[in-house]
Amino acid sequence: MSGRDAAEEQTAEREARYGRSLTRGALINVIGLLGKLLYPVLILVLTRLFGAELMGAYFLGLTVVEIGSAFVVTGWMDAATIYASHHVEDAETDARARAQMNAVVGHLLGYGTFLALAVAALVQLGAAPLIEAHFPDYDALLPGVYYLGWCLVPAVFGQVVAAAAKAHLAMEWDALVGGLRPILLLLTGVVVWLLDGGLTALFATHLVANLVLALVAIVPLRRFFDPRPVLAAMLRPRLDRALLAFSIPQGLNRTFVLYVTRLDTIMLAAFGTDPARLGWYATASYLTSNLQQIRIVFSTALAPLVARHHVRGERRQLSALISRTSRWTATLVAPAVLILAVLRDDVLALVDPSYVGPESAFVLLLLVPPFASCAFGLAGNFVAYMGHSRWNLANSLTVAGLNTALNWALIPRYGLAGAAGATAISTVLVITFQQLELWGLEKVRLRLAAIRAPHLAFLVGVGALVALGGDPAHAGSLGSRLGLAAGLTFGFVALAWLLGHPELRAKLGGRADGAD
């Protein structure tokens, strides 16, 4: 066998191994997703127990802590997966590589912990005057918001360690940590209600949940790393310019991306929206944004694979990977969007009977960001996983400024619909920039032929809803709406199959298109 043939065989074996790892990681993340799907159940139960008015303030606090968590945690998480991946394969036999791997994880834990402590102290000192000045109708946030600040400290440990385990292609720990969180919040929330607690106690449950998850993360730390050198590096982190040059822009980028999708809730509160209506909007926003978990199931499994392909300069494989995975995510999200467009009032009424009416059309605009994210948003993950976090930061910062201006202009005039429209426009712009950057920086792109089937089938479904006339959420009885949703789903699958969707053809029979 020639050297070239041997190299090609090694490449084929490696791609097959990576493909199996992606499939395994995605399946594990699906299991974690089942836990995360308890977030809608959490919202339903807490709203039923505590009422829409209290939940409006709860969502406002939750929005702020989500943005804070993105700032404090996410950059270090992504760096842990990517930079630990650089040493994992050699760490089994090379003591120096293992020491470097441990140092990467320890330094990232140290950076994150010190940042979390600083943010928690800032919340402790600054939350009261900020709420008094800009959110006078939401003074019930105090003192509970302090718990939300301090919960960031254990969150760093649990999430960074779980992310580092992915470098070993052990996706289950990230899925476990993410899936357990809503379960813990649900259980502790019910306990708070049984003890006649209020908003402050509900916020305290986030601190309890993150402490438990930090304890869980000790297991993968011991399994995949050496705890003593990791903790030593955590307590005395060395200045690593490469880690910081990636992690800080990436964390800021993830913060601004979340800011774009969550600013609407904050701005509605700042413009004086009463807590009950804010609870309606925030509930719809959280339920629809939960669809993005479809993309996250795959994107989290992709991180170590993209990093390894990128190190080898395998651009053709990267284009095939993003095209194939985007086809999967688009296929899953498209029927979900069609179903929610029809059943949105019925779903929201399960949370609170007042969450219905003609004004619920704003939910249609809230469906735009999760669809765009699942169908095209993997480009942002690829750009980050290839080390270009500064480019992601530049476009998210630009769009965050635009989103602020749009919310400022549209909310006073259009209310809930204005907030949803501003978020939809901003999200589409972010994803457009990410696609352009992926091609401009790495010459990696989505292949239109590979994603054609689910997108054309989805457009036909949207066209069918428009052709029916009127708002499908208010058409006929519940039975007729369920029938319409089922018909749209069946039609989507059938049309995608006819268009040569490879995975549907493989499962249902027929000749696949073959484009990847």
Short mmCIF file of C-alpha atoms in Angstrom, two decimals:
data_model
loop_
_atom_site.label_atom_id
_atom_site.label_comp_id
_atom_site.label_asym_id
_atom_site.label_seq_id
_atom_site.Cartn_x
_atom_site.Cartn_y
_atom_site.Cartn_z
CA MET A 1 0.00 0.00 0.00
CA SER A 2 1.41 3.39 -1.00
CA GLY A 3 1.88 6.22 1.46
CA ARG A 4 -0.92 8.17 -0.23
CA ASP A 5 -3.32 5.24 0.01
CA ALA A 6 -2.43 4.78 3.67
CA ALA A 7 -3.05 8.47 4.38
CA GLU A 8 -6.42 8.32 2.60
CA GLU A 9 -7.36 5.22 4.56
CA GLN A 10 -6.41 6.92 7.83
CA THR A 11 -8.47 9.96 6.85
CA ALA A 12 -11.47 7.77 6.02
CA GLU A 13 -11.14 5.89 9.31
CA ARG A 14 -10.86 9.17 11.21
CA GLU A 15 -13.93 10.62 9.49
CA ALA A 16 -15.89 7.46 10.26
CA ARG A 17 -14.79 7.66 13.90
CA TYR A 18 -15.76 11.33 14.09
CA GLY A 19 -19.10 10.54 12.48
CA ARG A 20 -19.78 7.89 15.09
CA SER A 21 -18.74 10.33 17.82
CA LEU A 22 -21.10 12.98 16.43
CA THR A 23 -24.00 10.52 16.30
CA ARG A 24 -23.26 9.23 19.80
CA GLY A 25 -22.86 12.75 21.15
CA ALA A 26 -26.09 13.88 19.53
CA LEU A 27 -27.98 10.89 20.94
CA ILE A 28 -26.60 11.59 24.40
CA ASN A 29 -27.57 15.23 24.04
CA VAL A 30 -31.07 14.16 23.04
CA ILE A 31 -31.31 12.41 26.40
CA GLY A 32 -30.13 15.63 28.04
CA LEU A 33 -32.66 17.51 25.93
CA LEU A 34 -35.44 15.45 27.47
CA GLY A 35 -34.40 16.94 30.80
CA LYS A 36 -34.21 20.43 29.32
CA LEU A 37 -37.71 20.00 27.92
CA LEU A 38 -38.80 20.24 31.53
CA TYR A 39 -38.24 24.01 31.23
CA PRO A 40 -41.73 24.40 29.69
CA VAL A 41 -43.07 22.15 32.45
CA LEU A 42 -41.20 24.30 34.99
CA ILE A 43 -42.83 27.44 33.57
CA LEU A 44 -46.25 25.78 33.56
CA VAL A 45 -46.01 24.52 37.14
CA LEU A 46 -44.55 27.71 38.62
CA THR A 47 -47.12 29.91 36.87
CA ARG A 48 -49.95 27.71 38.10
CA LEU A 49 -48.56 27.75 41.64
CA PHE A 50 -47.45 31.37 41.98
CA GLY A 51 -49.58 33.29 39.44
CA ALA A 52 -48.84 35.32 36.32
CA GLU A 53 -47.96 38.54 38.16
CA LEU A 54 -45.19 37.02 40.28
CA MET A 55 -43.90 35.15 37.23
CA GLY A 56 -43.47 38.42 35.35
CA ALA A 57 -40.92 39.53 37.94
CA TYR A 58 -39.42 36.02 38.04
CA PHE A 59 -38.83 36.08 34.28
CA LEU A 60 -37.21 39.49 34.48
CA GLY A 61 -34.76 38.23 37.09
CA LEU A 62 -34.20 35.03 35.13
CA THR A 63 -33.43 37.02 31.99
CA VAL A 64 -30.78 39.05 33.79
CA VAL A 65 -29.12 35.95 35.28
CA GLU A 66 -29.11 34.23 31.88
CA ILE A 67 -27.23 37.15 30.36
CA GLY A 68 -24.91 37.24 33.37
CA SER A 69 -24.26 33.52 33.06
CA ALA A 70 -23.40 33.91 29.38
CA PHE A 71 -20.89 36.61 30.30
CA VAL A 72 -19.34 34.71 33.20
CA VAL A 73 -19.41 31.10 32.01
CA THR A 74 -19.77 30.47 28.27
CA GLY A 75 -16.41 31.69 26.99
CA TRP A 76 -14.53 29.47 29.44
CA MET A 77 -16.81 26.53 28.56
CA ASP A 78 -16.13 26.74 24.83
CA ALA A 79 -12.41 27.21 25.44
CA ALA A 80 -12.35 24.15 27.71
CA THR A 81 -13.79 21.96 24.97
CA ILE A 82 -11.64 23.33 22.16
CA TYR A 83 -8.26 23.79 23.85
CA ALA A 84 -8.40 20.61 25.91
CA SER A 85 -9.15 18.78 22.63
CA HIS A 86 -5.72 19.83 21.36
CA HIS A 87 -4.03 17.67 24.03
CA VAL A 88 -6.45 14.79 24.63
CA GLU A 89 -5.16 12.35 22.01
CA ASP A 90 -1.55 12.69 23.20
CA ALA A 91 -2.39 12.89 26.92
CA GLU A 92 -2.87 9.13 27.18
CA THR A 93 0.83 8.46 26.51
CA ASP A 94 2.59 11.83 26.91
CA ALA A 95 2.96 13.21 30.45
CA ARG A 96 3.66 16.70 29.12
CA ALA A 97 0.48 16.72 27.04
CA ARG A 98 -1.51 15.54 30.07
CA ALA A 99 -0.05 18.32 32.20
CA GLN A 100 -0.98 20.87 29.53
CA MET A 101 -4.51 19.47 29.37
CA ASN A 102 -4.89 19.75 33.16
CA ALA A 103 -3.47 23.27 33.11
CA VAL A 104 -5.94 24.40 30.44
CA VAL A 105 -8.91 23.24 32.50
CA GLY A 106 -7.51 24.64 35.76
CA HIS A 107 -6.70 28.06 34.33
CA LEU A 108 -10.15 28.35 32.78
CA LEU A 109 -11.80 27.40 36.07
CA GLY A 110 -9.70 30.04 37.83
CA TYR A 111 -10.52 32.79 35.34
CA GLY A 112 -14.21 31.94 35.48
CA THR A 113 -14.40 31.72 39.26
CA PHE A 114 -12.71 35.07 39.81
CA LEU A 115 -14.98 36.70 37.23
CA ALA A 116 -18.07 35.14 38.83
CA LEU A 117 -17.06 36.45 42.25
CA ALA A 118 -16.59 39.93 40.81
CA VAL A 119 -19.99 39.90 39.09
CA ALA A 120 -21.72 38.56 42.22
CA ALA A 121 -20.16 41.36 44.29
CA LEU A 122 -21.26 43.90 41.69
CA VAL A 123 -24.83 42.61 41.86
CA GLN A 124 -24.72 42.78 45.65
CA LEU A 125 -23.63 46.42 45.56
CA GLY A 126 -25.46 47.75 42.51
CA ALA A 127 -28.74 45.90 42.07
CA ALA A 128 -30.80 47.97 44.51
CA PRO A 129 -30.10 51.43 43.03
CA LEU A 130 -30.47 50.06 39.48
CA ILE A 131 -33.88 48.54 40.18
CA GLU A 132 -35.04 51.65 42.02
CA ALA A 133 -34.02 53.90 39.12
CA HIS A 134 -35.15 51.88 36.08
CA PHE A 135 -37.58 49.19 37.26
CA PRO A 136 -39.63 50.77 40.06
CA ASP A 137 -42.58 48.43 39.40
CA TYR A 138 -40.34 45.43 40.07
CA ASP A 139 -38.97 46.17 43.54
CA ALA A 140 -39.98 42.62 44.53
CA LEU A 141 -36.78 41.49 42.79
CA LEU A 142 -34.93 42.45 45.97
CA PRO A 143 -33.34 40.77 47.85
CA GLY A 144 -33.73 37.59 45.77
CA VAL A 145 -31.65 38.91 42.89
CA TYR A 146 -28.59 38.62 45.14
CA TYR A 147 -28.99 34.83 45.10
CA LEU A 148 -28.97 34.95 41.30
CA GLY A 149 -25.65 36.76 41.42
CA TRP A 150 -23.99 34.28 43.76
CA CYS A 151 -25.30 31.24 41.87
CA LEU A 152 -22.85 32.11 39.07
CA VAL A 153 -19.90 30.96 41.20
CA PRO A 154 -20.80 27.25 41.40
CA ALA A 155 -22.20 27.45 37.85
CA VAL A 156 -18.69 28.11 36.52
CA PHE A 157 -17.29 24.94 38.07
CA GLY A 158 -20.09 22.62 36.98
CA GLN A 159 -20.39 23.85 33.41
CA VAL A 160 -16.68 24.29 32.61
CA VAL A 161 -15.81 20.80 33.88
CA ALA A 162 -18.70 19.27 31.91
CA ALA A 163 -17.57 21.16 28.79
CA ALA A 164 -13.98 19.97 29.28
CA ALA A 165 -15.21 16.37 29.41
CA LYS A 166 -16.49 16.84 25.84
CA ALA A 167 -12.88 17.13 24.72
CA HIS A 168 -12.69 13.41 25.53
CA LEU A 169 -15.83 12.94 23.38
CA ALA A 170 -17.71 12.24 26.63
CA MET A 171 -20.85 14.25 25.86
CA GLU A 172 -22.93 12.68 28.60
CA TRP A 173 -21.68 14.95 31.40
CA ASP A 174 -22.64 18.15 29.64
CA ALA A 175 -26.03 16.61 28.85
CA LEU A 176 -26.44 15.48 32.46
CA VAL A 177 -25.57 18.87 33.95
CA GLY A 178 -27.87 20.67 31.51
CA GLY A 179 -30.68 18.17 31.93
CA LEU A 180 -30.60 18.07 35.72
CA ARG A 181 -30.91 21.84 36.12
CA PRO A 182 -34.63 22.19 35.25
CA ILE A 183 -35.41 19.06 37.27
CA LEU A 184 -33.74 20.55 40.34
CA LEU A 185 -35.44 23.91 39.80
CA LEU A 186 -38.82 22.21 39.44
CA LEU A 187 -38.42 20.15 42.60
CA THR A 188 -37.11 23.02 44.71
CA GLY A 189 -39.78 25.35 43.28
CA VAL A 190 -42.53 23.00 44.47
CA VAL A 191 -40.87 22.88 47.90
CA VAL A 192 -40.88 26.70 48.00
CA TRP A 193 -44.62 26.72 47.25
CA LEU A 194 -45.32 24.11 49.92
CA LEU A 195 -43.45 26.29 52.43
CA ASP A 196 -45.40 29.42 51.34
CA GLY A 197 -42.26 31.02 49.95
CA GLY A 198 -42.25 33.81 47.38
CA LEU A 199 -40.04 35.34 44.71
CA THR A 200 -36.94 35.56 46.91
CA ALA A 201 -37.11 31.86 47.76
CA LEU A 202 -37.64 30.99 44.08
CA PHE A 203 -34.46 32.86 43.18
CA ALA A 204 -32.62 31.02 45.97
CA THR A 205 -33.46 27.71 44.26
CA HIS A 206 -31.05 28.67 41.47
CA LEU A 207 -28.19 28.84 43.96
CA VAL A 208 -29.16 25.45 45.40
CA ALA A 209 -29.41 23.87 41.94
CA ASN A 210 -26.00 25.14 40.83
CA LEU A 211 -24.35 23.96 44.04
CA VAL A 212 -25.72 20.45 43.44
CA LEU A 213 -24.53 20.48 39.82
CA ALA A 214 -21.06 21.59 40.91
CA LEU A 215 -20.90 18.53 43.17
CA VAL A 216 -21.99 16.32 40.26
CA ALA A 217 -19.17 17.76 38.12
CA ILE A 218 -16.58 16.39 40.53
CA VAL A 219 -17.16 12.95 38.97
CA PRO A 220 -16.00 13.82 35.40
CA LEU A 221 -13.19 15.92 36.87
CA ARG A 222 -11.81 12.85 38.62
CA ARG A 223 -12.49 10.55 35.66
CA PHE A 224 -10.86 12.54 32.85
CA PHE A 225 -8.39 14.85 34.60
CA ASP A 226 -6.03 14.95 37.55
CA PRO A 227 -7.86 16.93 40.27
CA ARG A 228 -4.80 18.15 42.20
CA PRO A 229 -3.01 19.94 39.34
CA VAL A 230 -6.35 21.20 38.01
CA LEU A 231 -7.32 22.73 41.36
CA ALA A 232 -3.80 24.12 41.84
CA ALA A 233 -4.03 25.88 38.47
CA MET A 234 -7.54 27.05 39.35
CA LEU A 235 -6.42 28.71 42.59
CA ARG A 236 -3.34 30.28 40.98
CA PRO A 237 -4.16 30.64 37.28
CA ARG A 238 -1.28 31.57 35.03
CA LEU A 239 -1.76 34.29 32.42
CA ASP A 240 -2.40 32.33 29.22
CA ARG A 241 -2.78 34.81 26.39
CA ALA A 242 -4.08 32.25 23.91
CA LEU A 243 -6.87 31.12 26.24
CA LEU A 244 -7.83 34.68 27.14
CA ALA A 245 -7.66 35.87 23.53
CA PHE A 246 -10.29 33.27 22.64
CA SER A 247 -12.37 33.08 25.82
CA ILE A 248 -13.02 36.77 26.47
CA PRO A 249 -14.31 37.63 22.97
CA GLN A 250 -16.26 34.36 22.84
CA GLY A 251 -17.88 35.01 26.22
CA LEU A 252 -18.76 38.55 25.21
CA ASN A 253 -20.10 37.27 21.90
CA ARG A 254 -22.35 34.71 23.60
CA THR A 255 -23.45 37.44 26.01
CA PHE A 256 -24.45 39.83 23.25
CA VAL A 257 -26.19 37.06 21.29
CA LEU A 258 -28.29 36.25 24.35
CA TYR A 259 -28.75 39.97 24.96
CA VAL A 260 -30.24 40.23 21.47
CA THR A 261 -32.77 37.47 22.20
CA ARG A 262 -33.60 38.53 25.79
CA LEU A 263 -33.44 42.33 25.62
CA ASP A 264 -37.11 42.48 24.67
CA THR A 265 -38.17 41.27 28.13
CA ILE A 266 -35.94 43.81 29.88
CA MET A 267 -37.09 46.69 27.66
CA LEU A 268 -40.77 45.83 28.09
CA ALA A 269 -40.28 46.03 31.85
CA ALA A 270 -38.36 49.30 31.55
CA PHE A 271 -41.20 50.79 29.48
CA GLY A 272 -43.65 49.98 32.27
CA THR A 273 -45.33 46.81 30.99
CA ASP A 274 -47.28 45.40 33.91
CA PRO A 275 -45.94 42.14 35.40
CA ALA A 276 -48.86 39.97 34.21
CA ARG A 277 -48.43 41.00 30.55
CA LEU A 278 -44.67 40.68 30.88
CA GLY A 279 -45.23 37.16 32.18
CA TRP A 280 -47.32 36.37 29.06
CA TYR A 281 -44.64 37.65 26.72
CA ALA A 282 -41.75 36.07 28.61
CA THR A 283 -43.54 32.72 28.77
CA ALA A 284 -44.04 32.74 25.00
CA SER A 285 -40.43 33.84 24.49
CA TYR A 286 -39.02 31.07 26.67
CA LEU A 287 -41.23 28.39 25.12
CA THR A 288 -40.37 29.34 21.55
CA SER A 289 -36.67 29.86 22.24
CA ASN A 290 -36.59 26.36 23.72
CA LEU A 291 -36.78 25.14 20.11
CA GLN A 292 -33.15 26.22 19.78
CA GLN A 293 -32.26 23.18 21.87
CA ILE A 294 -32.61 21.28 18.59
CA ARG A 295 -29.51 23.05 17.28
CA ILE A 296 -27.72 22.88 20.63
CA VAL A 297 -28.12 19.08 20.72
CA PHE A 298 -25.87 18.91 17.66
CA SER A 299 -23.67 21.99 18.12
CA THR A 300 -22.37 20.82 21.49
CA ALA A 301 -21.46 17.44 19.99
CA LEU A 302 -19.74 19.16 17.05
CA ALA A 303 -17.23 21.26 19.02
CA PRO A 304 -14.37 18.73 19.35
CA LEU A 305 -14.95 17.40 15.82
CA VAL A 306 -14.82 20.86 14.23
CA ALA A 307 -11.67 21.69 16.20
CA ARG A 308 -9.92 18.54 14.97
CA HIS A 309 -10.99 18.97 11.32
CA HIS A 310 -9.84 22.59 11.49
CA VAL A 311 -6.41 21.71 12.86
CA ARG A 312 -5.93 19.43 9.84
CA GLY A 313 -7.21 22.02 7.35
CA GLU A 314 -10.04 19.75 6.17
CA ARG A 315 -12.36 22.40 4.72
CA ARG A 316 -14.24 20.06 2.41
CA GLN A 317 -15.15 17.85 5.35
CA LEU A 318 -16.20 20.91 7.36
CA SER A 319 -18.54 22.10 4.58
CA ALA A 320 -20.05 18.63 4.36
CA LEU A 321 -20.41 18.48 8.15
CA ILE A 322 -22.21 21.81 8.55
CA SER A 323 -24.45 21.12 5.55
CA ARG A 324 -25.47 17.67 6.74
CA THR A 325 -26.05 18.75 10.33
CA SER A 326 -27.99 21.88 9.28
CA ARG A 327 -30.27 19.66 7.20
CA TRP A 328 -30.98 17.59 10.30
CA THR A 329 -31.71 20.60 12.49
CA ALA A 330 -33.90 22.27 9.84
CA THR A 331 -35.85 19.04 9.39
CA LEU A 332 -36.58 18.88 13.11
CA VAL A 333 -37.42 22.54 13.72
CA ALA A 334 -39.61 23.20 10.66
CA PRO A 335 -42.61 21.04 11.65
CA ALA A 336 -42.31 22.24 15.26
CA VAL A 337 -42.64 25.85 14.06
CA LEU A 338 -45.67 25.00 11.91
CA ILE A 339 -47.33 23.19 14.81
CA LEU A 340 -46.76 26.07 17.24
CA ALA A 341 -48.06 28.59 14.71
CA VAL A 342 -51.38 26.71 14.77
CA LEU A 343 -51.53 25.68 18.44
CA ARG A 344 -49.82 28.64 20.15
CA ASP A 345 -52.93 29.84 22.03
CA ASP A 346 -53.79 26.31 23.13
CA VAL A 347 -50.25 25.77 24.46
CA LEU A 348 -50.06 29.13 26.25
CA ALA A 349 -53.51 28.63 27.78
CA LEU A 350 -52.12 25.56 29.54
CA VAL A 351 -49.75 27.91 31.39
CA ASP A 352 -52.36 30.56 32.19
CA PRO A 353 -55.88 30.94 30.73
CA SER A 354 -55.31 34.69 30.22
CA TYR A 355 -52.43 34.07 27.78
CA VAL A 356 -54.68 34.01 24.68
CA GLY A 357 -56.34 36.42 22.29
CA PRO A 358 -55.78 38.21 18.97
CA GLU A 359 -52.69 39.94 20.37
CA SER A 360 -50.95 36.56 20.59
CA ALA A 361 -49.91 37.06 16.96
CA PHE A 362 -46.64 38.37 18.41
CA VAL A 363 -45.76 34.70 19.03
CA LEU A 364 -45.45 34.20 15.26
CA LEU A 365 -42.62 36.72 15.26
CA LEU A 366 -41.02 34.92 18.22
CA LEU A 367 -40.87 31.76 16.08
CA VAL A 368 -38.51 33.44 13.59
CA PRO A 369 -35.37 33.41 15.81
CA PRO A 370 -35.48 29.69 16.73
CA PHE A 371 -36.15 28.67 13.14
CA ALA A 372 -33.30 30.81 11.82
CA SER A 373 -31.01 29.57 14.59
CA CYS A 374 -31.70 25.89 13.91
CA ALA A 375 -31.71 26.16 10.12
CA PHE A 376 -28.66 28.40 9.66
CA GLY A 377 -27.15 29.17 13.08
CA LEU A 378 -24.51 26.44 13.15
CA ALA A 379 -22.28 28.85 11.22
CA GLY A 380 -21.76 30.85 14.40
CA ASN A 381 -20.70 27.72 16.27
CA PHE A 382 -18.27 26.76 13.50
CA VAL A 383 -16.70 30.23 13.44
CA ALA A 384 -16.16 30.04 17.21
CA TYR A 385 -14.90 26.44 17.20
CA MET A 386 -12.28 27.45 14.60
CA GLY A 387 -10.95 30.11 16.95
CA HIS A 388 -12.45 33.24 15.36
CA SER A 389 -14.29 34.44 18.44
CA ARG A 390 -13.39 38.09 17.78
CA TRP A 391 -15.32 38.09 14.52
CA ASN A 392 -18.36 36.63 16.25
CA LEU A 393 -18.00 39.33 18.89
CA ALA A 394 -17.84 42.12 16.30
CA ASN A 395 -21.07 41.13 14.57
CA SER A 396 -22.97 40.36 17.78
CA LEU A 397 -21.90 43.71 19.27
CA THR A 398 -23.09 45.52 16.15
CA VAL A 399 -26.43 43.74 16.12
CA ALA A 400 -26.87 44.21 19.89
CA GLY A 401 -26.66 47.96 19.37
CA LEU A 402 -29.16 47.76 16.51
CA ASN A 403 -31.49 45.59 18.60
CA THR A 404 -31.44 48.12 21.43
CA ALA A 405 -32.40 50.87 19.00
CA LEU A 406 -35.16 48.74 17.44
CA ASN A 407 -36.66 47.87 20.83
CA TRP A 408 -36.48 51.51 21.86
CA ALA A 409 -38.33 52.56 18.70
CA LEU A 410 -40.85 49.72 18.30
CA ILE A 411 -42.01 48.89 21.84
CA PRO A 412 -43.70 52.25 22.60
CA ARG A 413 -45.60 52.04 19.31
CA TYR A 414 -46.34 48.33 18.90
CA GLY A 415 -45.98 46.89 22.41
CA LEU A 416 -45.44 43.14 22.56
CA ALA A 417 -45.37 42.79 18.77
CA GLY A 418 -42.74 45.51 18.54
CA ALA A 419 -40.49 43.69 21.00
CA ALA A 420 -40.87 40.40 19.12
CA GLY A 421 -40.24 42.07 15.76
CA ALA A 422 -37.05 43.73 17.00
CA THR A 423 -35.72 40.39 18.22
CA ALA A 424 -36.59 38.64 14.95
CA ILE A 425 -34.83 41.25 12.80
CA SER A 426 -31.73 41.25 14.99
CA THR A 427 -31.43 37.46 15.10
CA VAL A 428 -31.65 37.13 11.32
CA LEU A 429 -28.92 39.76 10.94
CA VAL A 430 -26.59 37.98 13.38
CA ILE A 431 -26.96 34.68 11.54
CA THR A 432 -26.44 36.36 8.15
CA PHE A 433 -23.18 37.88 9.37
CA GLN A 434 -22.06 34.49 10.71
CA GLN A 435 -22.63 32.80 7.35
CA LEU A 436 -20.60 35.48 5.58
CA GLU A 437 -17.79 35.21 8.13
CA LEU A 438 -17.60 31.43 7.88
CA TRP A 439 -17.06 31.67 4.13
CA GLY A 440 -14.80 34.72 4.26
CA LEU A 441 -12.52 33.38 6.99
CA GLU A 442 -12.40 29.66 6.28
CA LYS A 443 -14.03 29.09 2.86
CA VAL A 444 -16.55 26.80 4.56
CA ARG A 445 -20.19 27.15 3.56
CA LEU A 446 -23.63 25.62 3.65
CA ARG A 447 -24.27 23.69 0.45
CA LEU A 448 -27.72 24.73 -0.74
CA ALA A 449 -28.32 21.43 -2.49
CA ALA A 450 -27.82 19.62 0.82
CA ILE A 451 -30.41 21.68 2.73
CA ARG A 452 -32.92 22.20 -0.10
CA ALA A 453 -35.47 19.54 0.84
CA PRO A 454 -36.50 20.67 4.36
CA HIS A 455 -36.52 24.35 3.41
CA LEU A 456 -38.71 23.95 0.34
CA ALA A 457 -41.08 21.71 2.28
CA PHE A 458 -41.27 24.30 5.07
CA LEU A 459 -42.01 27.13 2.63
CA VAL A 460 -44.87 25.11 1.16
CA GLY A 461 -46.26 24.61 4.68
CA VAL A 462 -46.08 28.34 5.39
CA GLY A 463 -47.75 29.03 2.05
CA ALA A 464 -50.56 26.64 2.94
CA LEU A 465 -51.22 28.50 6.20
CA VAL A 466 -51.29 31.84 4.38
CA ALA A 467 -53.63 30.44 1.72
CA LEU A 468 -56.11 29.33 4.39
CA GLY A 469 -56.68 32.97 5.36
CA GLY A 470 -57.15 34.31 8.88
CA ASP A 471 -55.21 33.31 11.96
CA PRO A 472 -54.86 29.50 12.19
CA ALA A 473 -54.64 29.73 16.00
CA HIS A 474 -58.27 30.87 16.08
CA ALA A 475 -59.61 28.56 13.38
CA GLY A 476 -62.45 26.26 14.43
CA SER A 477 -62.31 23.92 17.38
CA LEU A 478 -59.31 22.42 19.12
CA GLY A 479 -59.89 19.22 17.18
CA SER A 480 -59.73 21.01 13.85
CA ARG A 481 -56.54 22.81 14.87
CA LEU A 482 -54.95 19.53 15.94
CA GLY A 483 -55.96 18.06 12.59
CA LEU A 484 -54.43 21.02 10.76
CA ALA A 485 -51.18 20.69 12.72
CA ALA A 486 -51.03 16.95 11.99
CA GLY A 487 -51.72 17.55 8.31
CA LEU A 488 -48.96 20.14 8.07
CA THR A 489 -46.51 17.75 9.72
CA PHE A 490 -47.42 14.87 7.42
CA GLY A 491 -47.27 17.15 4.39
CA PHE A 492 -43.83 18.43 5.40
CA VAL A 493 -42.41 14.91 5.78
CA ALA A 494 -43.99 13.70 2.53
CA LEU A 495 -42.76 16.66 0.49
CA ALA A 496 -39.25 16.51 1.97
CA TRP A 497 -39.16 12.81 1.06
CA LEU A 498 -40.28 13.57 -2.50
CA LEU A 499 -37.51 16.18 -2.74
CA GLY A 500 -34.91 13.53 -1.98
CA HIS A 501 -34.19 14.14 1.71
CA PRO A 502 -31.37 11.61 2.37
CA GLU A 503 -32.24 10.68 5.95
CA LEU A 504 -35.99 10.42 5.30
CA ARG A 505 -35.29 8.32 2.20
CA ALA A 506 -33.04 6.07 4.26
CA LYS A 507 -35.71 5.60 6.93
CA LEU A 508 -38.82 5.50 4.75
CA GLY A 509 -37.37 3.98 1.59
CA GLY A 510 -36.51 5.49 -1.76
CA ARG A 511 -33.48 6.91 -3.51
CA ALA A 512 -31.72 9.73 -1.65
CA ASP A 513 -30.71 13.00 -3.27
CA GLY A 514 -27.13 12.34 -2.23
CA ALA A 515 -26.12 16.00 -1.86
CA ASP A 516 -24.17 16.66 1.29
#
